[in-house]
Short mmCIF file of C-alpha atoms in Angstrom, two decimals:
data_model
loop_
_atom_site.label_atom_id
_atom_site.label_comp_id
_atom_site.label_asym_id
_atom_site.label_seq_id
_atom_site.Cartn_x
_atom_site.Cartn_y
_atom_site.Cartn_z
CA UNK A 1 0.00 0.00 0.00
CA UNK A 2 2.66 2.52 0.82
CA UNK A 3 4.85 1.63 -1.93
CA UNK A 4 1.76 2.11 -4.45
CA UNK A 5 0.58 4.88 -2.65
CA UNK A 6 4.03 7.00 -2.93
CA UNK A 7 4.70 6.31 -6.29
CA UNK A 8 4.04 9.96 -7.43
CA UNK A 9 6.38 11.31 -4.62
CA UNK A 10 9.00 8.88 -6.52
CA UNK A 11 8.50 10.41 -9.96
CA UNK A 12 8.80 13.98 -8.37
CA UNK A 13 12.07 13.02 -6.79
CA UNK A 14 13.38 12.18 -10.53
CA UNK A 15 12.18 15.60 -11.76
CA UNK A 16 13.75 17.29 -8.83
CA UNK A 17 17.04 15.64 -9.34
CA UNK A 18 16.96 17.51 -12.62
CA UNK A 19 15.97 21.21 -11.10
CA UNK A 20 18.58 20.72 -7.75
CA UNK A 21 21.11 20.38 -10.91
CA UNK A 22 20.54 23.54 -12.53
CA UNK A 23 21.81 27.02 -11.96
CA UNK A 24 19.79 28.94 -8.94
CA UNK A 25 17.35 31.05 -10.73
CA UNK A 26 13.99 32.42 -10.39
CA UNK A 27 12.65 29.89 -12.44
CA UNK A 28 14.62 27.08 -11.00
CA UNK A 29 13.57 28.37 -7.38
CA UNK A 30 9.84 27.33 -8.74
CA UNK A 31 10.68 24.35 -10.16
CA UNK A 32 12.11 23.26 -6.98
CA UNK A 33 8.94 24.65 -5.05
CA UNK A 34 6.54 23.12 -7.07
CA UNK A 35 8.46 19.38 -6.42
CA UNK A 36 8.86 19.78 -2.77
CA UNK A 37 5.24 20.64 -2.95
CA UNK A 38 4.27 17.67 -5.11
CA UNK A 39 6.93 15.49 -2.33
CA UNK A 40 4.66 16.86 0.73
CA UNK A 41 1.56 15.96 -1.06
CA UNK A 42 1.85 12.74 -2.10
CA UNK A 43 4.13 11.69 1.06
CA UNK A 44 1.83 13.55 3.33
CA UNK A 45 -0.82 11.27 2.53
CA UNK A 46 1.11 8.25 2.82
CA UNK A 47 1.94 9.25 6.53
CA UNK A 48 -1.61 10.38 7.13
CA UNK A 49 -3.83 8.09 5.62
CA UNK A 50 -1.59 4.36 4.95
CA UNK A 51 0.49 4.39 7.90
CA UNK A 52 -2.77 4.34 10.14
CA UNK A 53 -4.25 1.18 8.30
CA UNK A 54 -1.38 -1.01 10.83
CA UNK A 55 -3.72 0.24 13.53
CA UNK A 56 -6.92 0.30 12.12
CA UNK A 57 -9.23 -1.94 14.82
CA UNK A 58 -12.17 -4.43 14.30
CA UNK A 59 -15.21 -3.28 16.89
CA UNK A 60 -14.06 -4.09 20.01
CA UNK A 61 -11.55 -7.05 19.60
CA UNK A 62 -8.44 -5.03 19.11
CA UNK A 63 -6.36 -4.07 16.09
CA UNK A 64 -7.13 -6.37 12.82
CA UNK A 65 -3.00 -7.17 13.14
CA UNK A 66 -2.92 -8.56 16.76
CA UNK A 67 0.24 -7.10 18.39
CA UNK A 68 1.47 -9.97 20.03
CA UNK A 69 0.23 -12.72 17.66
CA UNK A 70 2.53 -10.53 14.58
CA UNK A 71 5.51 -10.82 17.55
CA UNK A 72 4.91 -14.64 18.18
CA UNK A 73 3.44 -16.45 15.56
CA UNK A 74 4.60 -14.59 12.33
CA UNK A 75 7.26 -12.74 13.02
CA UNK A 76 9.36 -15.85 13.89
CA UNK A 77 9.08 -16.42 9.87
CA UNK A 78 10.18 -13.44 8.72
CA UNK A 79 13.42 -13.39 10.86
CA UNK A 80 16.62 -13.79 9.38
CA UNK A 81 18.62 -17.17 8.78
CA UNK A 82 22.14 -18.11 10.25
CA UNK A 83 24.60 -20.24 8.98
CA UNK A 84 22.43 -21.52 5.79
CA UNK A 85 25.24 -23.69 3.58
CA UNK A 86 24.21 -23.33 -0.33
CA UNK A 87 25.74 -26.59 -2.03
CA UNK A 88 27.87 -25.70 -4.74
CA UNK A 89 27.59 -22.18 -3.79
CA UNK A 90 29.86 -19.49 -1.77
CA UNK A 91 32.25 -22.19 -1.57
CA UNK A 92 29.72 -24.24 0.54
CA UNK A 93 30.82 -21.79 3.45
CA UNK A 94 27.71 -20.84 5.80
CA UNK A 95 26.28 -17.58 5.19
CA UNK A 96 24.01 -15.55 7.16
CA UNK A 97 20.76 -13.88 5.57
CA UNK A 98 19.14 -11.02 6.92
CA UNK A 99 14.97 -10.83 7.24
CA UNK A 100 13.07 -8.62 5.34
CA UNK A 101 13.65 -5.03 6.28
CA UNK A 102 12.18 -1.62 5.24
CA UNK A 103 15.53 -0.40 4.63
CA UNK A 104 15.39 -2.67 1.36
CA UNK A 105 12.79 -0.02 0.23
CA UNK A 106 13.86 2.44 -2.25
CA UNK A 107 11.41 5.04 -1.25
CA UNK A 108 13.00 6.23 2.42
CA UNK A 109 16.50 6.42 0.97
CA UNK A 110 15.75 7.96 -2.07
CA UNK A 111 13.98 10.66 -0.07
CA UNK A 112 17.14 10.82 2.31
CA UNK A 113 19.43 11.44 -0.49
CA UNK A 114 16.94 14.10 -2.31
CA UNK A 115 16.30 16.08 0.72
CA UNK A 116 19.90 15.76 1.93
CA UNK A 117 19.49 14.03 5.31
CA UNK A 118 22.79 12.11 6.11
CA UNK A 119 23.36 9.30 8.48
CA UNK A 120 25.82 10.04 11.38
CA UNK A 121 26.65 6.70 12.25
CA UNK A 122 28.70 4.73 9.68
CA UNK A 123 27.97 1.42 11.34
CA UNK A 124 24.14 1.90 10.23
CA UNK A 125 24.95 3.39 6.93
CA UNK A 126 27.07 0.40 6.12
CA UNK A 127 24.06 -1.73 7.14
CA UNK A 128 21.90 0.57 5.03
CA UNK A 129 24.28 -0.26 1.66
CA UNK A 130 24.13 -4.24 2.70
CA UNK A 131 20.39 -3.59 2.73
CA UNK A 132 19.95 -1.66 -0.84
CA UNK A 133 22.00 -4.83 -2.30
CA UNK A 134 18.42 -6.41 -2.03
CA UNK A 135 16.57 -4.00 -3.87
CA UNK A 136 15.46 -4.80 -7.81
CA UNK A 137 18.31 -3.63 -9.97
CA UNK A 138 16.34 -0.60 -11.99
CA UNK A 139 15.76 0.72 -8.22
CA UNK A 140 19.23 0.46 -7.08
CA UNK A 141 20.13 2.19 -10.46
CA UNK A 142 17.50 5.29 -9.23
CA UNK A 143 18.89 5.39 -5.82
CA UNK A 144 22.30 6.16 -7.18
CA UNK A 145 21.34 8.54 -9.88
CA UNK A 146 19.56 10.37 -7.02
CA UNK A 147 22.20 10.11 -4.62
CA UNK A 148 24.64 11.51 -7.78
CA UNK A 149 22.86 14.63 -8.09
CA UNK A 150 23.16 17.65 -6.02
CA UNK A 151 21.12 17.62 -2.35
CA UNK A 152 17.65 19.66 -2.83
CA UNK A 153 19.10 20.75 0.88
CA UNK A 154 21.65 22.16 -0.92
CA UNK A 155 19.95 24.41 -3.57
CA UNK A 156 17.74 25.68 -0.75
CA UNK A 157 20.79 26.94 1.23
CA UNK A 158 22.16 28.39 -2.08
CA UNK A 159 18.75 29.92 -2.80
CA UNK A 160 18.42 31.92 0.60
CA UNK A 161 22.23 32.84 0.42
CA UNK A 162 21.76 34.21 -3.00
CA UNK A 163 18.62 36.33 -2.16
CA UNK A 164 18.57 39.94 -1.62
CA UNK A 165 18.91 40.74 2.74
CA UNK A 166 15.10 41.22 4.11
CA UNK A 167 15.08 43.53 6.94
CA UNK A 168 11.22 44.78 7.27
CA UNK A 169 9.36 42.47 4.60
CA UNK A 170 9.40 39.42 2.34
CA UNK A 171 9.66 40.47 -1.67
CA UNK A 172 10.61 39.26 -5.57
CA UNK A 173 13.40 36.97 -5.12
CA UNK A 174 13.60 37.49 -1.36
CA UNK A 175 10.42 35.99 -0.35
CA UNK A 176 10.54 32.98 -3.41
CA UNK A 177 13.89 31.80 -1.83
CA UNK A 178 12.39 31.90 1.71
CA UNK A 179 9.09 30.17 0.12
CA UNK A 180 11.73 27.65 -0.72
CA UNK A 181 13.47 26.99 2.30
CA UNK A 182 9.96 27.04 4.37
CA UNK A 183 8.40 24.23 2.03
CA UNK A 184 11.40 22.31 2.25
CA UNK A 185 11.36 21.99 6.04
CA UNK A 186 7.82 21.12 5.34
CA UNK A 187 8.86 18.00 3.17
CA UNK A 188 11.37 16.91 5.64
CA UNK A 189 8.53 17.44 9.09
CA UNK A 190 6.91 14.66 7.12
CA UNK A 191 9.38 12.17 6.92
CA UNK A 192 9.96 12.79 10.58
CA UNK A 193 6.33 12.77 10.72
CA UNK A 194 6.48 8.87 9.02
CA UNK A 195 9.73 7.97 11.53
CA UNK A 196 8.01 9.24 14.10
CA UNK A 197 4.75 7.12 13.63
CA UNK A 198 6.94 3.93 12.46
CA UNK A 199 8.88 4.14 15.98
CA UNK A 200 5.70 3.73 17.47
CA UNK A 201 4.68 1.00 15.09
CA UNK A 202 7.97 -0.82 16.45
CA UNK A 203 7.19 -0.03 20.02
CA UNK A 204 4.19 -2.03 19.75
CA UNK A 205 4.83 -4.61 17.76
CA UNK A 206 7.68 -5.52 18.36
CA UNK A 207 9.79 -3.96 21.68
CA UNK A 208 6.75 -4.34 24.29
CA UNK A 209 5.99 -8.06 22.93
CA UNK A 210 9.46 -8.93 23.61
CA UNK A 211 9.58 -7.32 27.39
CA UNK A 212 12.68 -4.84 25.99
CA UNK A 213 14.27 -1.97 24.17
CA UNK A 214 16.86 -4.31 22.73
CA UNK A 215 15.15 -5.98 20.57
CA UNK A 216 16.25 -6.30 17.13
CA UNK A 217 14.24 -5.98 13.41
CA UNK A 218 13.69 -8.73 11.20
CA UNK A 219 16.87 -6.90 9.44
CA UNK A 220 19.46 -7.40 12.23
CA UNK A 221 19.58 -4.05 13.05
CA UNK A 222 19.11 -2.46 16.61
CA UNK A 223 15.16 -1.33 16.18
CA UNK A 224 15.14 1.13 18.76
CA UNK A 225 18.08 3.19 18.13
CA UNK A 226 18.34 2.85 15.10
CA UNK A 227 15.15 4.46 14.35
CA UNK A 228 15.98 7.16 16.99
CA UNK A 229 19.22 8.38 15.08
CA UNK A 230 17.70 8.31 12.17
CA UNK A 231 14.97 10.68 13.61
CA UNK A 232 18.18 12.98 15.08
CA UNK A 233 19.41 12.85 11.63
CA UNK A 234 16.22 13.92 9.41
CA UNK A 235 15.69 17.12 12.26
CA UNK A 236 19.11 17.75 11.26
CA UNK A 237 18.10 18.38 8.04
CA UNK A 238 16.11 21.16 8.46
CA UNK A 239 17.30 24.90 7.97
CA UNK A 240 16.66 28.25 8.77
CA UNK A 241 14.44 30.31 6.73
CA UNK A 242 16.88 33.28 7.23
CA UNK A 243 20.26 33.58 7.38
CA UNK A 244 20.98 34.86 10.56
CA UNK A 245 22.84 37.87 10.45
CA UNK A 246 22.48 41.85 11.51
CA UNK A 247 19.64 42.67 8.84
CA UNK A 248 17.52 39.45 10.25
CA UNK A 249 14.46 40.53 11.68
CA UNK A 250 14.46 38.61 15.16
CA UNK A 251 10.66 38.22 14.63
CA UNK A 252 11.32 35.66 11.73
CA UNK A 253 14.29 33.63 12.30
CA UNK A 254 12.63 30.78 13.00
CA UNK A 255 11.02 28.89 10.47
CA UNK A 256 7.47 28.87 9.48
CA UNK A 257 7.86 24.75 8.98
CA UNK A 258 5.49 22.91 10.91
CA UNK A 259 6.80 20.92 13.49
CA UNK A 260 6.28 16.99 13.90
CA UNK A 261 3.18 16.30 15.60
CA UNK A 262 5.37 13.80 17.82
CA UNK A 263 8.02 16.47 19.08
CA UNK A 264 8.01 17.80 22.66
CA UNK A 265 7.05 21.40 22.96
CA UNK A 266 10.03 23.42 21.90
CA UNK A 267 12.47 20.90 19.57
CA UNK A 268 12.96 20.44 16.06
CA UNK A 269 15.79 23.32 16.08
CA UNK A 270 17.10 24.33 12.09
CA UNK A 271 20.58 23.30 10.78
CA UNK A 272 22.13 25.99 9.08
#
């Protein structure tokens, strides 16, 4: 359902690899606007309306996926293999083989690398490349194509550096750049929006079934941290509207971006 339902936020990530490539211009500054705004659309929806369907109940006899029945009964089969020998393969070594993980989903890290959220820990990006190694071959070829062109988090920085200083109000070029840099933090609210939700998704399927906050995904990886740096990582992201400087009206250098529904009162601080 998500995959389906996100499929236009994919083809607007291949047109705004083409506009984060170009020269910063008025037009480009729209082009750029108008596929962030296409991103938060389509990806909005997929965090509003899919994500809830894992929760979605049955009268009074719970949610239609029983919590603990997915931890006991099916998640057992899903959970990765150790030391499987292949005859006539790999030498006839044992290898070990990963479960199914949303990490092999192109979607997440091809909106990582458009928006320009980086991963601070090596150990889970290295995991993160293992994982991609799963994925069909013409989506490994658009993960690297988008990961090749320059960071939409990037042109926005370039845009608002470029535009004239705003000391009393917002206008031309001024307030299209600073358009720019406020939809952008929009685009990247929802993706902390969807880690947000999914954390919670693995705190109840899978950490309070198993009694801890070690537990690990069907991956391999560490579920509970690993989805909290990954949150750290996509706030990161977002920037100021304004560059901060003597002309910056105090009143406005914060930005307009709406925060994560999930945040505590008074986080989600801007990069640069």
């Amino acid at each position: 359902v998500i995959e389906a339902a996100a499929a236009p936020a994919v083809a607007a990530l291949n047109e705004g690899a083409d506009v984060t490539s170009r020269t910063v211009t008025q037009e480009a500054i729209q082009d750029c606007h108008e596929v962030l705004s296409k991103i938060e659309d389509c990806f909005g929806h997929v965090v509003r309306d899919c994500l809830p369907l894992m929760f979605e109940r049955h009268g009074q006899h719970g949610a239609l996926c029983d919590y603990y029945f997915f931890y006991a009964r099916l998640r057992p089969f899903i959970n990765g293999l150790d030391a499987v020998i292949f005859e006539g393969e790999f030498d006839n070594e044992p290898v070990s083989l990963p479960g199914p993980s949303g990490a092999m989903s192109t979607l997440l890290p091809a909106l990582d690398a458009f928006l320009g959220v980086s991963n601070s820990n090596r150990t889970l990006q290295a995991l993160l490349d293992d994982f991609s190694e799963s994925m069909p071959v013409a989506h490994r070829r658009f993960l690297r194509k988008i990961r090749q062109t320059v960071p939409c988090r990037d042109f926005v920085l370039a845009a608002r550096d470029q535009a004239p200083p705003v000391v009393d109000d917002w206008s031309g070029s001024a307030s299209a750049a600073l358009a720019l840099a406020a939809q952008y933090n929009r685009c990247v609210d929802v993706v902390l929006d969807f880690r947000w939700r999914h954390m919670q998704m693995v705190r109840k399927y899978v950490l309070e079934p198993a009694g801890t906050n070690d537990a690990v995904g069907t991956g391999g990886t560490a579920a509970f941290s690993y989805l909290h740096e990954h949150i750290s990582d996509t706030e990161a992201a977002r920037v100021s509207v304004l560059k901060e400087g003597p002309t910056t009206p105090k009143s406005v250098r914060r930005s307009p971006g709406g925060l994560c529904p999930f945040f505590a009162a008074g986080g989600g601080g801007a990069g640069p």
